[in-house]
XYZ file of C-alpha atoms in Angstrom:
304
model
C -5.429 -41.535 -2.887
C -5.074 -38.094 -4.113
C -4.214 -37.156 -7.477
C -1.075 -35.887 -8.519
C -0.500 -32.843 -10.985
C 2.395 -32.097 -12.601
C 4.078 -28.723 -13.181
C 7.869 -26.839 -13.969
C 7.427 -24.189 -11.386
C 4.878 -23.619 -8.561
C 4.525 -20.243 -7.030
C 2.914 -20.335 -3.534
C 1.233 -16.799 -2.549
C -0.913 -14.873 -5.148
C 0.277 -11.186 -4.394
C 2.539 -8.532 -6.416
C 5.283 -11.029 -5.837
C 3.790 -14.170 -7.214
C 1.467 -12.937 -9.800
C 4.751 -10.737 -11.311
C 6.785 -14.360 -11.479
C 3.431 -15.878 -12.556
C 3.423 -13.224 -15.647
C 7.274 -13.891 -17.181
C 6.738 -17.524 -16.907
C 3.313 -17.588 -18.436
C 4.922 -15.833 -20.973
C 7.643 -18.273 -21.281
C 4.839 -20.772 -21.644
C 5.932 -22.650 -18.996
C 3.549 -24.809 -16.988
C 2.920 -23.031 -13.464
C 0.663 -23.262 -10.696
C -0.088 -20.211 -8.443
C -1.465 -21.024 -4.874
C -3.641 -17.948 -3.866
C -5.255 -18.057 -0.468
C -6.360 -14.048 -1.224
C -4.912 -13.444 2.143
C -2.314 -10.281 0.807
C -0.827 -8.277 3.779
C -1.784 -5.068 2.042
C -5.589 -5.512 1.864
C -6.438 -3.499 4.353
C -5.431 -0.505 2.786
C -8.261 1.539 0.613
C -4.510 2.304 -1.603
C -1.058 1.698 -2.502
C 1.134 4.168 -2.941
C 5.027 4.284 -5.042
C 3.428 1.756 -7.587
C 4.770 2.735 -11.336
C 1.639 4.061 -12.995
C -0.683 2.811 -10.602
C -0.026 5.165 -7.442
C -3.588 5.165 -5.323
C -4.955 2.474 -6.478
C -6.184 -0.300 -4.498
C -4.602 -3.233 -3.494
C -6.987 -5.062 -4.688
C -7.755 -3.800 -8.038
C -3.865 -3.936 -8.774
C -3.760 -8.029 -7.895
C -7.037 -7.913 -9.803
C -5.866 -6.700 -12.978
C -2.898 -8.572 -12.785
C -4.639 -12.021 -12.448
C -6.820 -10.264 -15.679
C -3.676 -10.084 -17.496
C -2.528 -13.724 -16.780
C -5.253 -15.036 -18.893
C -3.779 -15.037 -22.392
C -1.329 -17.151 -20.851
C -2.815 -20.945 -20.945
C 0.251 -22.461 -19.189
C -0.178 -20.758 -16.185
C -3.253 -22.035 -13.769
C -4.215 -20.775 -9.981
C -5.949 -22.459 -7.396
C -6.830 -21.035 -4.079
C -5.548 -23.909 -1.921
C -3.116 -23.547 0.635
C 0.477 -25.041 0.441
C 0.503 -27.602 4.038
C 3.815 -29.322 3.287
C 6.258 -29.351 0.893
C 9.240 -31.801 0.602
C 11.527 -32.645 -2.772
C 10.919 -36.655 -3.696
C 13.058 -38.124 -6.575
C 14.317 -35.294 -8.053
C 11.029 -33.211 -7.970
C 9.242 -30.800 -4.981
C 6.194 -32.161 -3.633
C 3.235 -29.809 -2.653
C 0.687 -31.297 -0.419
C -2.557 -29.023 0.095
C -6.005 -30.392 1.588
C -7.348 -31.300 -2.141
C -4.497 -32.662 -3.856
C -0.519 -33.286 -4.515
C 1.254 -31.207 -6.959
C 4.561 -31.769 -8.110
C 7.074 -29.139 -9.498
C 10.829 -29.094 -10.619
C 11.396 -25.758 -9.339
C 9.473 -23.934 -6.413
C 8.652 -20.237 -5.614
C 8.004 -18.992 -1.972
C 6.133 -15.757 -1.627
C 4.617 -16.330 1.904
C 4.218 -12.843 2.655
C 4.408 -11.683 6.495
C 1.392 -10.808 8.896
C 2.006 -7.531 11.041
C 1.633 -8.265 15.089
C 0.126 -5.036 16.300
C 0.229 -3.970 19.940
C -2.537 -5.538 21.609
C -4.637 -1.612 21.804
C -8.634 -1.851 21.372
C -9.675 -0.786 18.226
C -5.991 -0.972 16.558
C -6.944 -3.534 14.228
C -10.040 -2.141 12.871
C -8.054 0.738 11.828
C -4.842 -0.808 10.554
C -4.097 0.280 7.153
C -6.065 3.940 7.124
C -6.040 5.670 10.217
C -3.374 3.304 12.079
C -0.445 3.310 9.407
C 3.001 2.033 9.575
C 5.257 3.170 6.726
C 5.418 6.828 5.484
C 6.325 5.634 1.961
C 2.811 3.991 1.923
C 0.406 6.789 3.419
C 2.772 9.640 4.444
C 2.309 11.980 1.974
C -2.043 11.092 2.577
C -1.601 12.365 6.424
C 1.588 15.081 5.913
C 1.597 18.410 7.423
C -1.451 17.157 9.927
C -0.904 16.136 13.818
C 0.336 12.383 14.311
C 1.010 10.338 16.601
C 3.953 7.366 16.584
C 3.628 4.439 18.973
C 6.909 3.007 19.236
C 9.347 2.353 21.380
C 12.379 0.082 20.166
C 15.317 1.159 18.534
C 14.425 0.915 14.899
C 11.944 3.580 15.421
C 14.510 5.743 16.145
C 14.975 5.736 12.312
C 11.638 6.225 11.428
C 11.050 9.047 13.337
C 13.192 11.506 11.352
C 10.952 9.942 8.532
C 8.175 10.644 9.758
C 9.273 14.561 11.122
C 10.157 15.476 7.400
C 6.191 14.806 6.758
C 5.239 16.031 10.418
C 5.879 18.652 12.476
C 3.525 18.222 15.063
C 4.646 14.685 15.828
C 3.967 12.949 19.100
C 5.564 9.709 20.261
C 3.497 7.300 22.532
C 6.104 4.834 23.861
C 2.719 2.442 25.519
C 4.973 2.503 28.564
C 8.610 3.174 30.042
C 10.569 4.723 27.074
C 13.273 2.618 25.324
C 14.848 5.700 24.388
C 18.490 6.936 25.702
C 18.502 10.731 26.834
C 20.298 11.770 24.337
C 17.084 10.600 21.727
C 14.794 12.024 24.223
C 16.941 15.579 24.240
C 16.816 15.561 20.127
C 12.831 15.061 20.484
C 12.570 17.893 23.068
C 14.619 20.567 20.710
C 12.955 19.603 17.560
C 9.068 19.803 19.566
C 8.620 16.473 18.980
C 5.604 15.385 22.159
C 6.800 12.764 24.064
C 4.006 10.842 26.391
C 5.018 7.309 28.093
C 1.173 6.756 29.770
C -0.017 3.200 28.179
C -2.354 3.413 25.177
C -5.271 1.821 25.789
C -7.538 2.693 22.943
C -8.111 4.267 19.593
C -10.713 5.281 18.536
C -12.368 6.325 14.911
C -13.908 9.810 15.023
C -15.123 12.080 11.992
C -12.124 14.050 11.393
C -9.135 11.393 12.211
C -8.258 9.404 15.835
C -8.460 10.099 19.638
C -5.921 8.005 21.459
C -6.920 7.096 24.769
C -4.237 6.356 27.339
C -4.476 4.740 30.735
C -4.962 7.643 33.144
C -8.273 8.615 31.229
C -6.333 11.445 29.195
C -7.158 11.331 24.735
C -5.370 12.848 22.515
C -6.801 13.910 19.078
C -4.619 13.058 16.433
C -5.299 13.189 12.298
C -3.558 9.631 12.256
C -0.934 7.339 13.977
C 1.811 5.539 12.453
C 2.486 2.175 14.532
C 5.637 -0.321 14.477
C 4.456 -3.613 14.621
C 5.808 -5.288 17.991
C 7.361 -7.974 15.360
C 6.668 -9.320 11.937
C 5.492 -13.071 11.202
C 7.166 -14.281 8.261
C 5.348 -16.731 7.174
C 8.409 -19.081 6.322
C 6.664 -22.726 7.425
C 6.974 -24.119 4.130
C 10.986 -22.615 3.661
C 11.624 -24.408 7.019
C 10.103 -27.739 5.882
C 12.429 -27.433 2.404
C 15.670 -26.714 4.645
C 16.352 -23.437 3.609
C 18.273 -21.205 5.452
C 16.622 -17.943 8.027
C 18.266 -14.836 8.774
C 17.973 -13.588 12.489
C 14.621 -11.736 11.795
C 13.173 -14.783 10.095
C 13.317 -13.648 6.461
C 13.915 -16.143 3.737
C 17.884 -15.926 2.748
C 18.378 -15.307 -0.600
C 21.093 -14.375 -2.876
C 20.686 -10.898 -5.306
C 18.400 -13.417 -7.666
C 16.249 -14.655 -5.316
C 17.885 -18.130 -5.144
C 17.487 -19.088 -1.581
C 20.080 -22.223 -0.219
C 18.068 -25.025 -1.831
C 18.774 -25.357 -4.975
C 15.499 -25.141 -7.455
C 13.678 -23.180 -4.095
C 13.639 -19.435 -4.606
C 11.660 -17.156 -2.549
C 10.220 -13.681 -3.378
C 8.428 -10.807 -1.494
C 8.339 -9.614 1.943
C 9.435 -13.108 3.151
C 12.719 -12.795 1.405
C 13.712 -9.370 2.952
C 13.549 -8.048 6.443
C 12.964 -4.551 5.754
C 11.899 -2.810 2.452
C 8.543 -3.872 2.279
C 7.012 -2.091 -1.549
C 5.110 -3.594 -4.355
C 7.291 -2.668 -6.523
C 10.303 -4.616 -4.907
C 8.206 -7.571 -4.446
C 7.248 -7.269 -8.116
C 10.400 -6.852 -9.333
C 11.782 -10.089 -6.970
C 9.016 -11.989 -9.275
C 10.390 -10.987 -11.941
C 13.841 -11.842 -11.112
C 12.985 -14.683 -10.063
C 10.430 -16.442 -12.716
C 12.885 -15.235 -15.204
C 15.815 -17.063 -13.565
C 13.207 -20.566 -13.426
C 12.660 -20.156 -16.606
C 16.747 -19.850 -17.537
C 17.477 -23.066 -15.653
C 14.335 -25.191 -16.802
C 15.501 -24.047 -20.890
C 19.031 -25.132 -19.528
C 18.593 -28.415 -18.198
C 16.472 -29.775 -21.534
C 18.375 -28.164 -23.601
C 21.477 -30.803 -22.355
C 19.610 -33.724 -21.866
Protein backbone atom coordinates (compact mmCIF):
# COMPACT_ATOMS: atom_id res chain seq x y z
CA UNK A 1 0.00 0.00 0.00
CA UNK A 2 1.41 3.31 -0.73
CA UNK A 3 1.83 5.97 1.66
CA UNK A 4 -0.16 8.90 1.83
CA UNK A 5 1.18 12.59 2.36
CA UNK A 6 -0.67 15.27 3.31
CA UNK A 7 -0.60 18.87 2.03
CA UNK A 8 -2.96 22.45 1.66
CA UNK A 9 -2.06 23.03 -1.91
CA UNK A 10 -0.23 20.94 -4.57
CA UNK A 11 1.14 22.59 -7.62
CA UNK A 12 1.71 20.14 -10.53
CA UNK A 13 4.45 21.53 -13.16
CA UNK A 14 7.74 23.14 -11.88
CA UNK A 15 8.06 26.12 -14.45
CA UNK A 16 7.66 30.11 -14.13
CA UNK A 17 4.07 29.29 -13.40
CA UNK A 18 4.38 26.87 -10.57
CA UNK A 19 7.53 27.87 -8.94
CA UNK A 20 5.92 31.78 -8.84
CA UNK A 21 2.65 30.12 -6.88
CA UNK A 22 5.21 27.88 -5.10
CA UNK A 23 7.04 31.28 -3.82
CA UNK A 24 3.73 33.33 -2.24
CA UNK A 25 2.62 30.23 -0.59
CA UNK A 26 5.95 29.25 0.82
CA UNK A 27 5.86 32.50 2.06
CA UNK A 28 2.52 32.12 3.52
CA UNK A 29 4.01 29.08 5.18
CA UNK A 30 1.66 26.98 3.85
CA UNK A 31 2.38 23.30 3.29
CA UNK A 32 2.87 22.70 -0.63
CA UNK A 33 4.11 20.17 -2.84
CA UNK A 34 5.53 21.06 -6.32
CA UNK A 35 5.58 18.15 -8.94
CA UNK A 36 8.55 18.94 -11.34
CA UNK A 37 9.14 16.53 -14.16
CA UNK A 38 11.96 19.34 -15.55
CA UNK A 39 10.17 18.94 -18.78
CA UNK A 40 9.52 23.16 -19.32
CA UNK A 41 8.37 24.00 -22.93
CA UNK A 42 10.96 26.74 -23.07
CA UNK A 43 14.15 24.67 -22.61
CA UNK A 44 15.17 24.63 -25.76
CA UNK A 45 15.90 28.07 -25.98
CA UNK A 46 19.74 29.25 -25.11
CA UNK A 47 17.28 32.63 -23.68
CA UNK A 48 14.20 34.24 -22.67
CA UNK A 49 13.42 37.34 -23.61
CA UNK A 50 10.53 40.26 -21.95
CA UNK A 51 11.46 38.77 -18.44
CA UNK A 52 11.56 41.87 -15.76
CA UNK A 53 15.24 42.13 -14.95
CA UNK A 54 16.21 38.99 -16.31
CA UNK A 55 15.89 39.60 -20.24
CA UNK A 56 18.53 36.93 -21.99
CA UNK A 57 18.87 34.79 -19.58
CA UNK A 58 18.33 31.22 -19.83
CA UNK A 59 15.48 29.32 -19.21
CA UNK A 60 17.08 27.36 -17.19
CA UNK A 61 19.05 29.48 -14.96
CA UNK A 62 15.75 31.58 -14.34
CA UNK A 63 13.74 28.16 -12.99
CA UNK A 64 17.11 27.56 -11.34
CA UNK A 65 17.32 30.49 -9.27
CA UNK A 66 13.88 30.42 -8.53
CA UNK A 67 13.89 26.85 -7.01
CA UNK A 68 17.28 28.61 -5.10
CA UNK A 69 15.02 31.09 -3.70
CA UNK A 70 12.32 28.58 -2.47
CA UNK A 71 14.65 27.27 0.08
CA UNK A 72 14.16 29.59 3.05
CA UNK A 73 10.76 28.47 2.76
CA UNK A 74 10.50 24.97 4.83
CA UNK A 75 6.77 24.49 4.04
CA UNK A 76 7.17 24.17 0.60
CA UNK A 77 8.77 20.64 -0.75
CA UNK A 78 9.27 19.37 -4.63
CA UNK A 79 9.50 16.09 -5.94
CA UNK A 80 10.10 15.21 -9.50
CA UNK A 81 7.27 12.68 -9.90
CA UNK A 82 4.70 12.94 -12.33
CA UNK A 83 0.96 13.62 -11.46
CA UNK A 84 -0.96 10.06 -13.23
CA UNK A 85 -4.42 10.71 -11.77
CA UNK A 86 -6.02 12.96 -9.76
CA UNK A 87 -9.60 12.68 -8.31
CA UNK A 88 -11.19 14.70 -5.03
CA UNK A 89 -12.12 11.84 -2.16
CA UNK A 90 -13.95 13.09 1.02
CA UNK A 91 -13.53 16.49 0.80
CA UNK A 92 -9.79 16.43 -0.27
CA UNK A 93 -7.90 16.01 -4.04
CA UNK A 94 -6.10 12.91 -4.43
CA UNK A 95 -2.74 12.80 -6.42
CA UNK A 96 -1.64 9.44 -7.51
CA UNK A 97 2.04 9.36 -9.06
CA UNK A 98 4.15 6.00 -9.56
CA UNK A 99 5.81 6.39 -5.87
CA UNK A 100 3.13 7.53 -3.75
CA UNK A 101 -0.48 9.27 -2.95
CA UNK A 102 -0.60 12.79 -1.97
CA UNK A 103 -3.47 14.49 -0.76
CA UNK A 104 -4.26 18.29 -0.97
CA UNK A 105 -7.28 20.64 -0.12
CA UNK A 106 -6.67 22.81 -2.94
CA UNK A 107 -4.89 21.91 -6.35
CA UNK A 108 -2.80 23.91 -8.92
CA UNK A 109 -2.55 22.86 -12.67
CA UNK A 110 0.37 24.22 -14.59
CA UNK A 111 0.64 21.44 -17.29
CA UNK A 112 2.28 23.51 -19.72
CA UNK A 113 1.72 22.70 -23.61
CA UNK A 114 4.18 20.81 -26.06
CA UNK A 115 4.52 22.57 -29.59
CA UNK A 116 3.61 19.97 -32.68
CA UNK A 117 6.01 21.11 -35.35
CA UNK A 118 5.53 20.28 -39.02
CA UNK A 119 6.91 17.02 -39.58
CA UNK A 120 10.36 18.86 -41.73
CA UNK A 121 13.87 16.97 -41.15
CA UNK A 122 15.95 18.72 -38.98
CA UNK A 123 13.02 21.11 -37.53
CA UNK A 124 13.32 19.81 -34.20
CA UNK A 125 16.94 20.00 -33.69
CA UNK A 126 16.64 23.58 -34.31
CA UNK A 127 13.47 24.54 -32.49
CA UNK A 128 14.05 27.28 -30.15
CA UNK A 129 17.32 29.09 -31.97
CA UNK A 130 17.31 28.97 -35.51
CA UNK A 131 13.55 27.62 -35.95
CA UNK A 132 11.60 30.25 -33.72
CA UNK A 133 8.00 30.87 -33.28
CA UNK A 134 7.15 34.11 -31.47
CA UNK A 135 8.83 37.50 -32.29
CA UNK A 136 8.34 38.66 -28.68
CA UNK A 137 10.75 35.77 -27.73
CA UNK A 138 13.69 36.02 -30.40
CA UNK A 139 12.57 38.81 -32.79
CA UNK A 140 14.53 41.48 -31.87
CA UNK A 141 17.84 38.46 -31.84
CA UNK A 142 17.10 37.85 -35.80
CA UNK A 143 15.55 41.64 -36.83
CA UNK A 144 16.59 43.44 -39.84
CA UNK A 145 18.17 39.89 -41.27
CA UNK A 146 16.36 37.59 -44.09
CA UNK A 147 13.59 35.15 -42.61
CA UNK A 148 11.61 32.89 -43.54
CA UNK A 149 7.78 32.08 -42.05
CA UNK A 150 6.29 28.64 -42.59
CA UNK A 151 2.75 29.02 -42.14
CA UNK A 152 -0.16 28.70 -43.70
CA UNK A 153 -3.50 29.01 -41.55
CA UNK A 154 -5.25 31.98 -40.77
CA UNK A 155 -3.73 33.04 -37.51
CA UNK A 156 -0.55 33.61 -39.28
CA UNK A 157 -2.07 36.12 -41.06
CA UNK A 158 -1.59 38.10 -37.78
CA UNK A 159 1.74 37.28 -37.21
CA UNK A 160 3.00 38.23 -40.28
CA UNK A 161 2.61 42.01 -39.89
CA UNK A 162 4.57 41.07 -36.62
CA UNK A 163 7.02 39.70 -37.98
CA UNK A 164 7.39 42.52 -41.19
CA UNK A 165 7.85 45.35 -38.48
CA UNK A 166 11.20 43.24 -37.51
CA UNK A 167 11.71 42.02 -41.25
CA UNK A 168 11.77 43.34 -44.38
CA UNK A 169 13.06 40.70 -46.33
CA UNK A 170 10.42 38.24 -45.19
CA UNK A 171 9.53 35.11 -47.08
CA UNK A 172 6.50 32.91 -46.44
CA UNK A 173 6.79 29.08 -47.11
CA UNK A 174 3.16 27.87 -47.03
CA UNK A 175 4.74 23.70 -47.15
CA UNK A 176 2.09 23.42 -49.84
CA UNK A 177 -1.16 24.98 -51.53
CA UNK A 178 -1.55 28.44 -49.82
CA UNK A 179 -4.41 28.96 -47.30
CA UNK A 180 -4.28 32.45 -48.11
CA UNK A 181 -7.26 34.51 -49.95
CA UNK A 182 -5.94 36.83 -52.87
CA UNK A 183 -6.51 39.62 -51.31
CA UNK A 184 -3.58 38.41 -48.40
CA UNK A 185 -1.54 37.23 -51.22
CA UNK A 186 -1.94 40.91 -53.11
CA UNK A 187 -0.89 42.73 -49.58
CA UNK A 188 2.32 40.29 -49.54
CA UNK A 189 3.14 41.09 -53.21
CA UNK A 190 3.00 45.15 -52.61
CA UNK A 191 4.79 45.09 -49.38
CA UNK A 192 7.82 42.46 -51.12
CA UNK A 193 6.95 40.02 -48.89
CA UNK A 194 8.41 36.30 -50.99
CA UNK A 195 5.82 34.04 -51.30
CA UNK A 196 6.93 30.19 -52.25
CA UNK A 197 4.17 27.25 -51.91
CA UNK A 198 6.93 24.22 -52.98
CA UNK A 199 6.85 21.73 -49.76
CA UNK A 200 9.68 22.15 -47.25
CA UNK A 201 11.44 19.29 -46.90
CA UNK A 202 14.45 20.17 -44.86
CA UNK A 203 16.38 22.61 -42.79
CA UNK A 204 19.34 22.62 -42.35
CA UNK A 205 22.06 24.27 -39.74
CA UNK A 206 24.85 26.09 -41.60
CA UNK A 207 27.57 28.61 -40.14
CA UNK A 208 25.90 31.79 -40.71
CA UNK A 209 21.97 30.85 -40.10
CA UNK A 210 19.53 28.12 -42.20
CA UNK A 211 19.13 26.79 -45.82
CA UNK A 212 15.60 25.60 -46.35
CA UNK A 213 15.33 22.91 -48.70
CA UNK A 214 12.07 22.46 -50.58
CA UNK A 215 10.82 19.57 -52.65
CA UNK A 216 11.91 20.40 -56.20
CA UNK A 217 15.67 20.43 -54.99
CA UNK A 218 15.62 24.41 -54.75
CA UNK A 219 17.32 25.98 -50.85
CA UNK A 220 16.90 28.99 -49.76
CA UNK A 221 19.40 30.69 -47.33
CA UNK A 222 17.73 32.31 -44.67
CA UNK A 223 19.34 33.99 -41.18
CA UNK A 224 16.33 32.18 -39.35
CA UNK A 225 12.66 30.93 -39.70
CA UNK A 226 9.85 31.60 -37.53
CA UNK A 227 7.37 28.45 -37.59
CA UNK A 228 3.57 28.11 -36.33
CA UNK A 229 3.19 25.02 -34.73
CA UNK A 230 0.52 22.86 -36.79
CA UNK A 231 -1.36 22.81 -33.18
CA UNK A 232 -0.53 23.04 -29.54
CA UNK A 233 -0.90 20.02 -26.95
CA UNK A 234 -2.20 21.27 -23.85
CA UNK A 235 -1.38 19.07 -21.62
CA UNK A 236 -4.86 19.16 -19.74
CA UNK A 237 -5.11 15.10 -18.77
CA UNK A 238 -5.20 15.72 -15.24
CA UNK A 239 -7.99 18.98 -15.69
CA UNK A 240 -10.07 16.40 -17.66
CA UNK A 241 -9.87 13.70 -14.94
CA UNK A 242 -10.99 16.64 -12.17
CA UNK A 243 -14.05 17.70 -14.52
CA UNK A 244 -13.03 20.95 -15.34
CA UNK A 245 -14.21 22.69 -18.11
CA UNK A 246 -11.98 23.16 -21.96
CA UNK A 247 -12.30 25.92 -24.23
CA UNK A 248 -12.37 25.00 -28.05
CA UNK A 249 -8.49 25.11 -28.34
CA UNK A 250 -8.11 22.92 -25.28
CA UNK A 251 -6.92 25.51 -22.76
CA UNK A 252 -7.86 25.18 -19.15
CA UNK A 253 -11.03 27.70 -18.50
CA UNK A 254 -10.43 29.94 -15.96
CA UNK A 255 -11.90 32.98 -14.54
CA UNK A 256 -9.53 36.51 -14.24
CA UNK A 257 -8.03 34.62 -10.87
CA UNK A 258 -7.20 31.58 -12.21
CA UNK A 259 -10.14 29.69 -10.60
CA UNK A 260 -11.01 27.14 -13.15
CA UNK A 261 -14.92 25.41 -12.76
CA UNK A 262 -13.95 23.09 -9.89
CA UNK A 263 -13.99 24.63 -7.04
CA UNK A 264 -10.45 24.37 -4.96
CA UNK A 265 -8.80 23.42 -8.81
CA UNK A 266 -7.08 26.43 -10.30
CA UNK A 267 -4.86 26.24 -13.19
CA UNK A 268 -1.95 28.54 -14.24
CA UNK A 269 0.40 28.96 -17.30
CA UNK A 270 0.18 28.23 -20.86
CA UNK A 271 -2.52 25.58 -20.12
CA UNK A 272 -4.87 28.19 -18.85
CA UNK A 273 -4.66 30.51 -21.96
CA UNK A 274 -4.77 29.82 -25.63
CA UNK A 275 -2.63 32.47 -26.83
CA UNK A 276 -0.21 34.78 -24.87
CA UNK A 277 2.34 32.46 -24.10
CA UNK A 278 5.31 34.83 -21.71
CA UNK A 279 7.00 34.09 -18.49
CA UNK A 280 5.97 36.82 -17.15
CA UNK A 281 2.13 36.06 -17.60
CA UNK A 282 2.63 32.64 -16.43
CA UNK A 283 4.44 34.09 -13.42
CA UNK A 284 2.13 36.47 -12.66
CA UNK A 285 -0.98 33.62 -13.04
CA UNK A 286 1.18 31.94 -10.03
CA UNK A 287 1.01 34.58 -8.29
CA UNK A 288 -2.57 35.21 -8.63
CA UNK A 289 -3.25 32.19 -8.05
CA UNK A 290 -1.14 30.87 -4.82
CA UNK A 291 -2.21 34.10 -3.36
CA UNK A 292 -5.93 33.37 -3.89
CA UNK A 293 -5.14 29.45 -2.15
CA UNK A 294 -3.76 30.96 0.38
CA UNK A 295 -7.00 33.57 0.93
CA UNK A 296 -9.43 30.64 0.96
CA UNK A 297 -7.29 28.08 3.10
CA UNK A 298 -6.90 31.38 5.99
CA UNK A 299 -10.76 31.63 5.31
CA UNK A 300 -12.06 28.35 5.87
CA UNK A 301 -10.00 27.85 9.47
CA UNK A 302 -10.52 30.92 10.38
CA UNK A 303 -14.64 29.86 10.60
CA UNK A 304 -14.34 26.55 11.72
Amino acid sequence: MKNIQQFEVAIIGGASAGLSAALILGRSARKTVVFDTGEPRNRPAAHAHNVFTRDGVSPMEILATAKEQLKPYPSVVTVQERVLTAAKEEGVFRLETAAGVYTARKVILATGVKDILPEIKGIQELWGNKVIHCPYCHGWEVRNTPVGFIANDEIATHQIPLLYNLNKDLTIFTNGKSAFSEEQHEKFRNRGIGFIETPVTAIEDVADGINIVLADGSVHHKYATYVRPVRLQFHNELAIQLGCELDESGAIKVDELQQTTIPGVLAIGDVAHPMMHQVMVAAAGGLRAGGLCNAQISAEDFEK
